[in-house]
JSON list of C-alpha atoms in Angstrom, two decimals:
[
{"chain": "Z", "resi": 1, "resn": "MET", "atom": "CA", "xyz": [-0.82, -17.34, -30.56]},
{"chain": "Z", "resi": 2, "resn": "LYS", "atom": "CA", "xyz": [0.07, -18.95, -27.25]},
{"chain": "Z", "resi": 3, "resn": "LYS", "atom": "CA", "xyz": [3.76, -18.44, -27.87]},
{"chain": "Z", "resi": 4, "resn": "ILE", "atom": "CA", "xyz": [3.19, -14.75, -28.48]},
{"chain": "Z", "resi": 5, "resn": "LYS", "atom": "CA", "xyz": [1.17, -14.45, -25.28]},
{"chain": "Z", "resi": 6, "resn": "GLY", "atom": "CA", "xyz": [3.90, -16.30, -23.41]},
{"chain": "Z", "resi": 7, "resn": "LEU", "atom": "CA", "xyz": [6.51, -13.92, -24.77]},
{"chain": "Z", "resi": 8, "resn": "VAL", "atom": "CA", "xyz": [4.39, -10.94, -23.83]},
{"chain": "Z", "resi": 9, "resn": "LYS", "atom": "CA", "xyz": [3.97, -12.32, -20.31]},
{"chain": "Z", "resi": 10, "resn": "MET", "atom": "CA", "xyz": [7.71, -12.88, -20.06]},
{"chain": "Z", "resi": 11, "resn": "ASP", "atom": "CA", "xyz": [8.40, -9.34, -21.25]},
{"chain": "Z", "resi": 12, "resn": "GLU", "atom": "CA", "xyz": [5.88, -7.96, -18.74]},
{"chain": "Z", "resi": 13, "resn": "GLU", "atom": "CA", "xyz": [7.61, -9.93, -16.01]},
{"chain": "Z", "resi": 14, "resn": "ARG", "atom": "CA", "xyz": [11.04, -8.62, -17.02]},
{"chain": "Z", "resi": 15, "resn": "ILE", "atom": "CA", "xyz": [9.76, -5.05, -17.23]},
{"chain": "Z", "resi": 16, "resn": "SER", "atom": "CA", "xyz": [8.11, -5.24, -13.81]},
{"chain": "Z", "resi": 17, "resn": "GLN", "atom": "CA", "xyz": [11.25, -6.83, -12.38]},
{"chain": "Z", "resi": 18, "resn": "ARG", "atom": "CA", "xyz": [13.43, -4.06, -13.76]},
{"chain": "Z", "resi": 19, "resn": "ILE", "atom": "CA", "xyz": [11.04, -1.40, -12.49]},
{"chain": "Z", "resi": 20, "resn": "LEU", "atom": "CA", "xyz": [11.22, -3.03, -9.04]},
{"chain": "Z", "resi": 21, "resn": "TYR", "atom": "CA", "xyz": [15.02, -3.00, -9.12]},
{"chain": "Z", "resi": 22, "resn": "VAL", "atom": "CA", "xyz": [15.11, 0.64, -10.22]},
{"chain": "Z", "resi": 23, "resn": "MET", "atom": "CA", "xyz": [12.63, 1.63, -7.48]},
{"chain": "Z", "resi": 24, "resn": "VAL", "atom": "CA", "xyz": [14.57, -0.24, -4.79]},
{"chain": "Z", "resi": 25, "resn": "GLY", "atom": "CA", "xyz": [17.81, 1.36, -6.04]},
{"chain": "Z", "resi": 26, "resn": "LEU", "atom": "CA", "xyz": [16.25, 4.82, -5.92]},
{"chain": "Z", "resi": 27, "resn": "VAL", "atom": "CA", "xyz": [14.89, 4.24, -2.41]},
{"chain": "Z", "resi": 28, "resn": "VAL", "atom": "CA", "xyz": [18.27, 3.04, -1.16]},
{"chain": "Z", "resi": 29, "resn": "ALA", "atom": "CA", "xyz": [20.08, 5.96, -2.81]},
{"chain": "Z", "resi": 30, "resn": "VAL", "atom": "CA", "xyz": [17.69, 8.59, -1.42]},
{"chain": "Z", "resi": 31, "resn": "PHE", "atom": "CA", "xyz": [17.79, 7.18, 2.11]},
{"chain": "Z", "resi": 32, "resn": "LEU", "atom": "CA", "xyz": [21.58, 6.81, 2.05]},
{"chain": "Z", "resi": 33, "resn": "CYS", "atom": "CA", "xyz": [21.91, 10.41, 0.89]},
{"chain": "Z", "resi": 34, "resn": "PHE", "atom": "CA", "xyz": [19.46, 11.52, 3.58]},
{"chain": "Z", "resi": 35, "resn": "TYR", "atom": "CA", "xyz": [21.36, 9.80, 6.38]},
{"chain": "Z", "resi": 36, "resn": "LEU", "atom": "CA", "xyz": [24.92, 10.39, 5.13]},
{"chain": "Z", "resi": 37, "resn": "ILE", "atom": "CA", "xyz": [24.78, 13.98, 3.86]},
{"chain": "Z", "resi": 38, "resn": "GLY", "atom": "CA", "xyz": [24.17, 16.60, 6.52]},
{"chain": "Z", "resi": 39, "resn": "PHE", "atom": "CA", "xyz": [21.96, 14.49, 8.75]},
{"chain": "Z", "resi": 40, "resn": "ASP", "atom": "CA", "xyz": [23.38, 15.90, 12.00]},
{"chain": "Z", "resi": 41, "resn": "GLU", "atom": "CA", "xyz": [22.78, 19.56, 11.16]},
{"chain": "Z", "resi": 42, "resn": "PRO", "atom": "CA", "xyz": [21.25, 21.28, 14.21]},
{"chain": "Z", "resi": 43, "resn": "PHE", "atom": "CA", "xyz": [17.84, 22.94, 13.86]},
{"chain": "Z", "resi": 44, "resn": "ALA", "atom": "CA", "xyz": [18.25, 26.74, 13.87]},
{"chain": "Z", "resi": 45, "resn": "ALA", "atom": "CA", "xyz": [15.42, 27.44, 16.33]},
{"chain": "Z", "resi": 46, "resn": "ASP", "atom": "CA", "xyz": [16.33, 24.67, 18.78]},
{"chain": "Z", "resi": 47, "resn": "SER", "atom": "CA", "xyz": [19.72, 22.97, 18.61]},
{"chain": "Z", "resi": 48, "resn": "SER", "atom": "CA", "xyz": [18.44, 19.91, 20.49]},
{"chain": "Z", "resi": 49, "resn": "PHE", "atom": "CA", "xyz": [16.68, 18.85, 17.25]},
{"chain": "Z", "resi": 50, "resn": "ASN", "atom": "CA", "xyz": [18.27, 17.76, 13.98]},
{"chain": "Z", "resi": 51, "resn": "ALA", "atom": "CA", "xyz": [17.45, 19.45, 10.68]},
{"chain": "Z", "resi": 52, "resn": "PRO", "atom": "CA", "xyz": [18.81, 17.13, 7.98]},
{"chain": "Z", "resi": 53, "resn": "MET", "atom": "CA", "xyz": [19.78, 18.95, 4.80]},
{"chain": "Z", "resi": 54, "resn": "LEU", "atom": "CA", "xyz": [17.98, 16.58, 2.45]},
{"chain": "Z", "resi": 55, "resn": "THR", "atom": "CA", "xyz": [14.63, 16.47, 4.23]},
{"chain": "Z", "resi": 56, "resn": "ASP", "atom": "CA", "xyz": [12.93, 18.18, 1.29]},
{"chain": "Z", "resi": 57, "resn": "LEU", "atom": "CA", "xyz": [14.37, 15.60, -1.10]},
{"chain": "Z", "resi": 58, "resn": "LEU", "atom": "CA", "xyz": [13.10, 12.76, 1.08]},
{"chain": "Z", "resi": 59, "resn": "ILE", "atom": "CA", "xyz": [9.62, 14.26, 1.44]},
{"chain": "Z", "resi": 60, "resn": "GLY", "atom": "CA", "xyz": [9.42, 14.99, -2.29]},
{"chain": "Z", "resi": 61, "resn": "PHE", "atom": "CA", "xyz": [10.52, 11.46, -3.12]},
{"chain": "Z", "resi": 62, "resn": "MET", "atom": "CA", "xyz": [7.90, 10.03, -0.77]},
{"chain": "Z", "resi": 63, "resn": "TRP", "atom": "CA", "xyz": [5.19, 12.16, -2.46]},
{"chain": "Z", "resi": 64, "resn": "PHE", "atom": "CA", "xyz": [6.45, 10.92, -5.84]},
{"chain": "Z", "resi": 65, "resn": "LEU", "atom": "CA", "xyz": [6.19, 7.29, -4.69]},
{"chain": "Z", "resi": 66, "resn": "PHE", "atom": "CA", "xyz": [2.76, 7.96, -3.20]},
{"chain": "Z", "resi": 67, "resn": "GLY", "atom": "CA", "xyz": [1.60, 9.44, -6.52]},
{"chain": "Z", "resi": 68, "resn": "ILE", "atom": "CA", "xyz": [2.87, 6.44, -8.44]},
{"chain": "Z", "resi": 69, "resn": "ALA", "atom": "CA", "xyz": [1.14, 4.10, -5.98]},
{"chain": "Z", "resi": 70, "resn": "VAL", "atom": "CA", "xyz": [-2.18, 5.95, -6.33]},
{"chain": "Z", "resi": 71, "resn": "VAL", "atom": "CA", "xyz": [-1.97, 5.89, -10.14]},
{"chain": "Z", "resi": 72, "resn": "ALA", "atom": "CA", "xyz": [-1.02, 2.19, -10.16]},
{"chain": "Z", "resi": 73, "resn": "ALA", "atom": "CA", "xyz": [-3.84, 1.35, -7.74]},
{"chain": "Z", "resi": 74, "resn": "GLY", "atom": "CA", "xyz": [-6.32, 3.26, -9.89]},
{"chain": "Z", "resi": 75, "resn": "ILE", "atom": "CA", "xyz": [-5.19, 1.53, -13.07]},
{"chain": "Z", "resi": 76, "resn": "ALA", "atom": "CA", "xyz": [-5.27, -1.87, -11.34]},
{"chain": "Z", "resi": 77, "resn": "ALA", "atom": "CA", "xyz": [-8.77, -1.23, -9.97]},
{"chain": "Z", "resi": 78, "resn": "VAL", "atom": "CA", "xyz": [-10.15, -0.18, -13.35]},
{"chain": "Z", "resi": 79, "resn": "ARG", "atom": "CA", "xyz": [-8.44, -3.10, -15.08]},
{"chain": "Z", "resi": 80, "resn": "SER", "atom": "CA", "xyz": [-9.66, -5.68, -12.57]},
{"chain": "Z", "resi": 81, "resn": "VAL", "atom": "CA", "xyz": [-13.23, -4.36, -12.73]},
{"chain": "Z", "resi": 82, "resn": "ARG", "atom": "CA", "xyz": [-13.17, -4.55, -16.52]},
{"chain": "Z", "resi": 83, "resn": "LEU", "atom": "CA", "xyz": [-11.72, -8.07, -16.47]},
{"chain": "Z", "resi": 84, "resn": "ALA", "atom": "CA", "xyz": [-14.21, -9.20, -13.82]},
{"chain": "Z", "resi": 85, "resn": "ARG", "atom": "CA", "xyz": [-17.04, -7.85, -15.98]},
{"chain": "Z", "resi": 86, "resn": "ASN", "atom": "CA", "xyz": [-15.79, -9.77, -19.03]},
{"chain": "Z", "resi": 87, "resn": "ASN", "atom": "CA", "xyz": [-14.95, -13.02, -17.23]},
{"chain": "Z", "resi": 88, "resn": "GLU", "atom": "CA", "xyz": [-17.39, -15.77, -16.53]},
{"chain": "Z", "resi": 89, "resn": "ARG", "atom": "CA", "xyz": [-18.84, -15.90, -13.03]},
{"chain": "Z", "resi": 90, "resn": "LEU", "atom": "CA", "xyz": [-16.58, -18.66, -11.66]},
{"chain": "Z", "resi": 91, "resn": "PRO", "atom": "CA", "xyz": [-13.30, -18.93, -13.61]},
{"chain": "Z", "resi": 92, "resn": "ASN", "atom": "CA", "xyz": [-11.62, -22.15, -12.45]},
{"chain": "Z", "resi": 93, "resn": "GLY", "atom": "CA", "xyz": [-14.17, -22.44, -9.64]},
{"chain": "Z", "resi": 94, "resn": "VAL", "atom": "CA", "xyz": [-12.97, -19.19, -8.02]},
{"chain": "Z", "resi": 95, "resn": "PRO", "atom": "CA", "xyz": [-15.56, -16.44, -7.47]},
{"chain": "Z", "resi": 96, "resn": "ALA", "atom": "CA", "xyz": [-13.24, -13.72, -8.77]},
{"chain": "Z", "resi": 97, "resn": "ARG", "atom": "CA", "xyz": [-15.89, -11.02, -9.10]},
{"chain": "Z", "resi": 98, "resn": "LYS", "atom": "CA", "xyz": [-17.13, -11.59, -5.54]},
{"chain": "Z", "resi": 99, "resn": "ILE", "atom": "CA", "xyz": [-13.58, -11.52, -4.16]},
{"chain": "Z", "resi": 100, "resn": "THR", "atom": "CA", "xyz": [-12.77, -8.31, -6.05]},
{"chain": "Z", "resi": 101, "resn": "THR", "atom": "CA", "xyz": [-15.93, -6.63, -4.78]},
{"chain": "Z", "resi": 102, "resn": "ILE", "atom": "CA", "xyz": [-15.31, -7.72, -1.19]},
{"chain": "Z", "resi": 103, "resn": "VAL", "atom": "CA", "xyz": [-11.68, -6.55, -1.21]},
{"chain": "Z", "resi": 104, "resn": "TYR", "atom": "CA", "xyz": [-12.42, -3.13, -2.70]},
{"chain": "Z", "resi": 105, "resn": "GLY", "atom": "CA", "xyz": [-15.53, -2.66, -0.57]},
{"chain": "Z", "resi": 106, "resn": "THR", "atom": "CA", "xyz": [-13.80, -3.65, 2.67]},
{"chain": "Z", "resi": 107, "resn": "THR", "atom": "CA", "xyz": [-10.82, -1.42, 1.98]},
{"chain": "Z", "resi": 108, "resn": "PHE", "atom": "CA", "xyz": [-13.03, 1.57, 1.14]},
{"chain": "Z", "resi": 109, "resn": "LEU", "atom": "CA", "xyz": [-15.30, 0.99, 4.13]},
{"chain": "Z", "resi": 110, "resn": "CYS", "atom": "CA", "xyz": [-12.28, 0.60, 6.41]},
{"chain": "Z", "resi": 111, "resn": "LEU", "atom": "CA", "xyz": [-10.77, 3.87, 5.19]},
{"chain": "Z", "resi": 112, "resn": "VAL", "atom": "CA", "xyz": [-14.05, 5.77, 5.59]},
{"chain": "Z", "resi": 113, "resn": "LEU", "atom": "CA", "xyz": [-14.80, 4.39, 9.06]},
{"chain": "Z", "resi": 114, "resn": "THR", "atom": "CA", "xyz": [-11.29, 4.93, 10.41]},
{"chain": "Z", "resi": 115, "resn": "PHE", "atom": "CA", "xyz": [-11.38, 8.51, 9.09]},
{"chain": "Z", "resi": 116, "resn": "VAL", "atom": "CA", "xyz": [-14.79, 9.24, 10.63]},
{"chain": "Z", "resi": 117, "resn": "PHE", "atom": "CA", "xyz": [-13.91, 7.71, 13.99]},
{"chain": "Z", "resi": 118, "resn": "GLY", "atom": "CA", "xyz": [-10.28, 8.89, 13.92]},
{"chain": "Z", "resi": 119, "resn": "SER", "atom": "CA", "xyz": [-8.95, 11.05, 16.70]},
{"chain": "Z", "resi": 120, "resn": "ALA", "atom": "CA", "xyz": [-8.63, 14.79, 16.17]},
{"chain": "Z", "resi": 121, "resn": "LYS", "atom": "CA", "xyz": [-7.06, 15.36, 19.57]},
{"chain": "Z", "resi": 122, "resn": "THR", "atom": "CA", "xyz": [-4.32, 17.98, 19.59]},
{"chain": "Z", "resi": 123, "resn": "MET", "atom": "CA", "xyz": [-0.78, 16.58, 19.70]},
{"chain": "Z", "resi": 124, "resn": "ILE", "atom": "CA", "xyz": [2.48, 18.15, 20.77]},
{"chain": "Z", "resi": 125, "resn": "ILE", "atom": "CA", "xyz": [4.98, 17.81, 17.92]},
{"chain": "Z", "resi": 126, "resn": "ASN", "atom": "CA", "xyz": [8.48, 19.29, 18.21]},
{"chain": "Z", "resi": 127, "resn": "GLY", "atom": "CA", "xyz": [7.34, 21.18, 21.29]},
{"chain": "Z", "resi": 128, "resn": "GLN", "atom": "CA", "xyz": [4.38, 22.86, 19.55]},
{"chain": "Z", "resi": 129, "resn": "ASN", "atom": "CA", "xyz": [0.68, 22.08, 19.49]},
{"chain": "Z", "resi": 130, "resn": "PHE", "atom": "CA", "xyz": [-0.56, 20.52, 16.28]},
{"chain": "Z", "resi": 131, "resn": "SER", "atom": "CA", "xyz": [-4.31, 20.85, 15.91]},
{"chain": "Z", "resi": 132, "resn": "ASP", "atom": "CA", "xyz": [-5.12, 20.44, 12.21]},
{"chain": "Z", "resi": 133, "resn": "THR", "atom": "CA", "xyz": [-8.19, 18.21, 12.52]},
{"chain": "Z", "resi": 134, "resn": "PHE", "atom": "CA", "xyz": [-8.10, 16.95, 8.93]},
{"chain": "Z", "resi": 135, "resn": "LEU", "atom": "CA", "xyz": [-4.44, 15.90, 8.99]},
{"chain": "Z", "resi": 136, "resn": "LEU", "atom": "CA", "xyz": [-4.81, 14.29, 12.42]},
{"chain": "Z", "resi": 137, "resn": "ARG", "atom": "CA", "xyz": [-7.77, 12.25, 11.19]},
{"chain": "Z", "resi": 138, "resn": "ILE", "atom": "CA", "xyz": [-5.96, 11.32, 7.96]},
{"chain": "Z", "resi": 139, "resn": "SER", "atom": "CA", "xyz": [-2.90, 10.07, 9.83]},
{"chain": "Z", "resi": 140, "resn": "ASP", "atom": "CA", "xyz": [-5.11, 8.17, 12.28]},
{"chain": "Z", "resi": 141, "resn": "MET", "atom": "CA", "xyz": [-7.02, 6.72, 9.31]},
{"chain": "Z", "resi": 142, "resn": "PHE", "atom": "CA", "xyz": [-3.88, 5.37, 7.65]},
{"chain": "Z", "resi": 143, "resn": "VAL", "atom": "CA", "xyz": [-2.43, 3.90, 10.85]},
{"chain": "Z", "resi": 144, "resn": "ASN", "atom": "CA", "xyz": [-5.65, 2.23, 11.98]},
{"chain": "Z", "resi": 145, "resn": "SER", "atom": "CA", "xyz": [-6.58, 1.04, 8.48]},
{"chain": "Z", "resi": 146, "resn": "SER", "atom": "CA", "xyz": [-3.13, -0.47, 8.02]},
{"chain": "Z", "resi": 147, "resn": "LEU", "atom": "CA", "xyz": [-3.41, -2.33, 11.32]},
{"chain": "Z", "resi": 148, "resn": "PHE", "atom": "CA", "xyz": [-6.95, -3.54, 10.58]},
{"chain": "Z", "resi": 149, "resn": "LEU", "atom": "CA", "xyz": [-6.09, -4.69, 7.05]},
{"chain": "Z", "resi": 150, "resn": "LEU", "atom": "CA", "xyz": [-2.95, -6.47, 8.30]},
{"chain": "Z", "resi": 151, "resn": "LEU", "atom": "CA", "xyz": [-5.08, -8.32, 10.84]},
{"chain": "Z", "resi": 152, "resn": "CYS", "atom": "CA", "xyz": [-7.57, -9.20, 8.09]},
{"chain": "Z", "resi": 153, "resn": "ALA", "atom": "CA", "xyz": [-4.74, -10.46, 5.87]},
{"chain": "Z", "resi": 154, "resn": "ALA", "atom": "CA", "xyz": [-3.38, -12.60, 8.71]},
{"chain": "Z", "resi": 155, "resn": "GLY", "atom": "CA", "xyz": [-6.86, -14.00, 9.31]},
{"chain": "Z", "resi": 156, "resn": "VAL", "atom": "CA", "xyz": [-7.30, -14.86, 5.63]},
{"chain": "Z", "resi": 157, "resn": "VAL", "atom": "CA", "xyz": [-3.90, -16.58, 5.56]},
{"chain": "Z", "resi": 158, "resn": "ILE", "atom": "CA", "xyz": [-4.79, -18.62, 8.64]},
{"chain": "Z", "resi": 159, "resn": "PHE", "atom": "CA", "xyz": [-8.18, -19.48, 7.12]},
{"chain": "Z", "resi": 160, "resn": "GLY", "atom": "CA", "xyz": [-6.45, -20.57, 3.90]},
{"chain": "Z", "resi": 161, "resn": "ALA", "atom": "CA", "xyz": [-3.90, -22.63, 5.82]},
{"chain": "Z", "resi": 162, "resn": "THR", "atom": "CA", "xyz": [-6.68, -24.55, 7.57]},
{"chain": "Z", "resi": 163, "resn": "ARG", "atom": "CA", "xyz": [-8.19, -25.52, 4.23]},
{"chain": "Z", "resi": 164, "resn": "TYR", "atom": "CA", "xyz": [-6.78, -29.03, 4.38]},
{"chain": "Z", "resi": 165, "resn": "TYR", "atom": "CA", "xyz": [-8.12, -29.60, 7.88]},
{"chain": "Z", "resi": 166, "resn": "ARG", "atom": "CA", "xyz": [-11.56, -28.40, 6.79]},
{"chain": "Z", "resi": 167, "resn": "LYS", "atom": "CA", "xyz": [-11.49, -30.70, 3.74]},
{"chain": "Z", "resi": 168, "resn": "GLU", "atom": "CA", "xyz": [-10.70, -33.71, 5.94]},
{"chain": "Z", "resi": 169, "resn": "ARG", "atom": "CA", "xyz": [-13.69, -32.96, 8.18]},
{"chain": "Z", "resi": 170, "resn": "MET", "atom": "CA", "xyz": [-16.01, -32.70, 5.19]},
{"chain": "Z", "resi": 171, "resn": "LYS", "atom": "CA", "xyz": [-15.10, -36.24, 4.08]}
]
């Protein structure tokens, strides 16, 4: 049975590796096309701006990737909650359920708070006022949440790196 599980794991690894290579190839191809095909086309209303020909392709591709990321995150969340429910409380001495809850809770709380406290101040974009409150708050939410979560990740890495120093003090 272990050999079969090992083979399944190896196949999963190969599949995920190939999916990664395909995704990276698609990203490179789309961005090369975007920058190499008609990138310097002038904007009809104001020739001081560019209007690349493949902007719609790039935006559509980004929405496609965003959709895949949302679906993958949803599947991963459901799967990890199910596994955490079935696992013992401390597998290998690691509080997996507590860590899962803290990560999901912190991410959700961070997104909600940065949306609520996000700026809805009108911006000038391409020479025109942009005042859509919802989209301004959403963009502010993603920027601020990304920065906050990156700082949290750096803090956790530093905390983990000091593990050996903390162990020496305990002795």
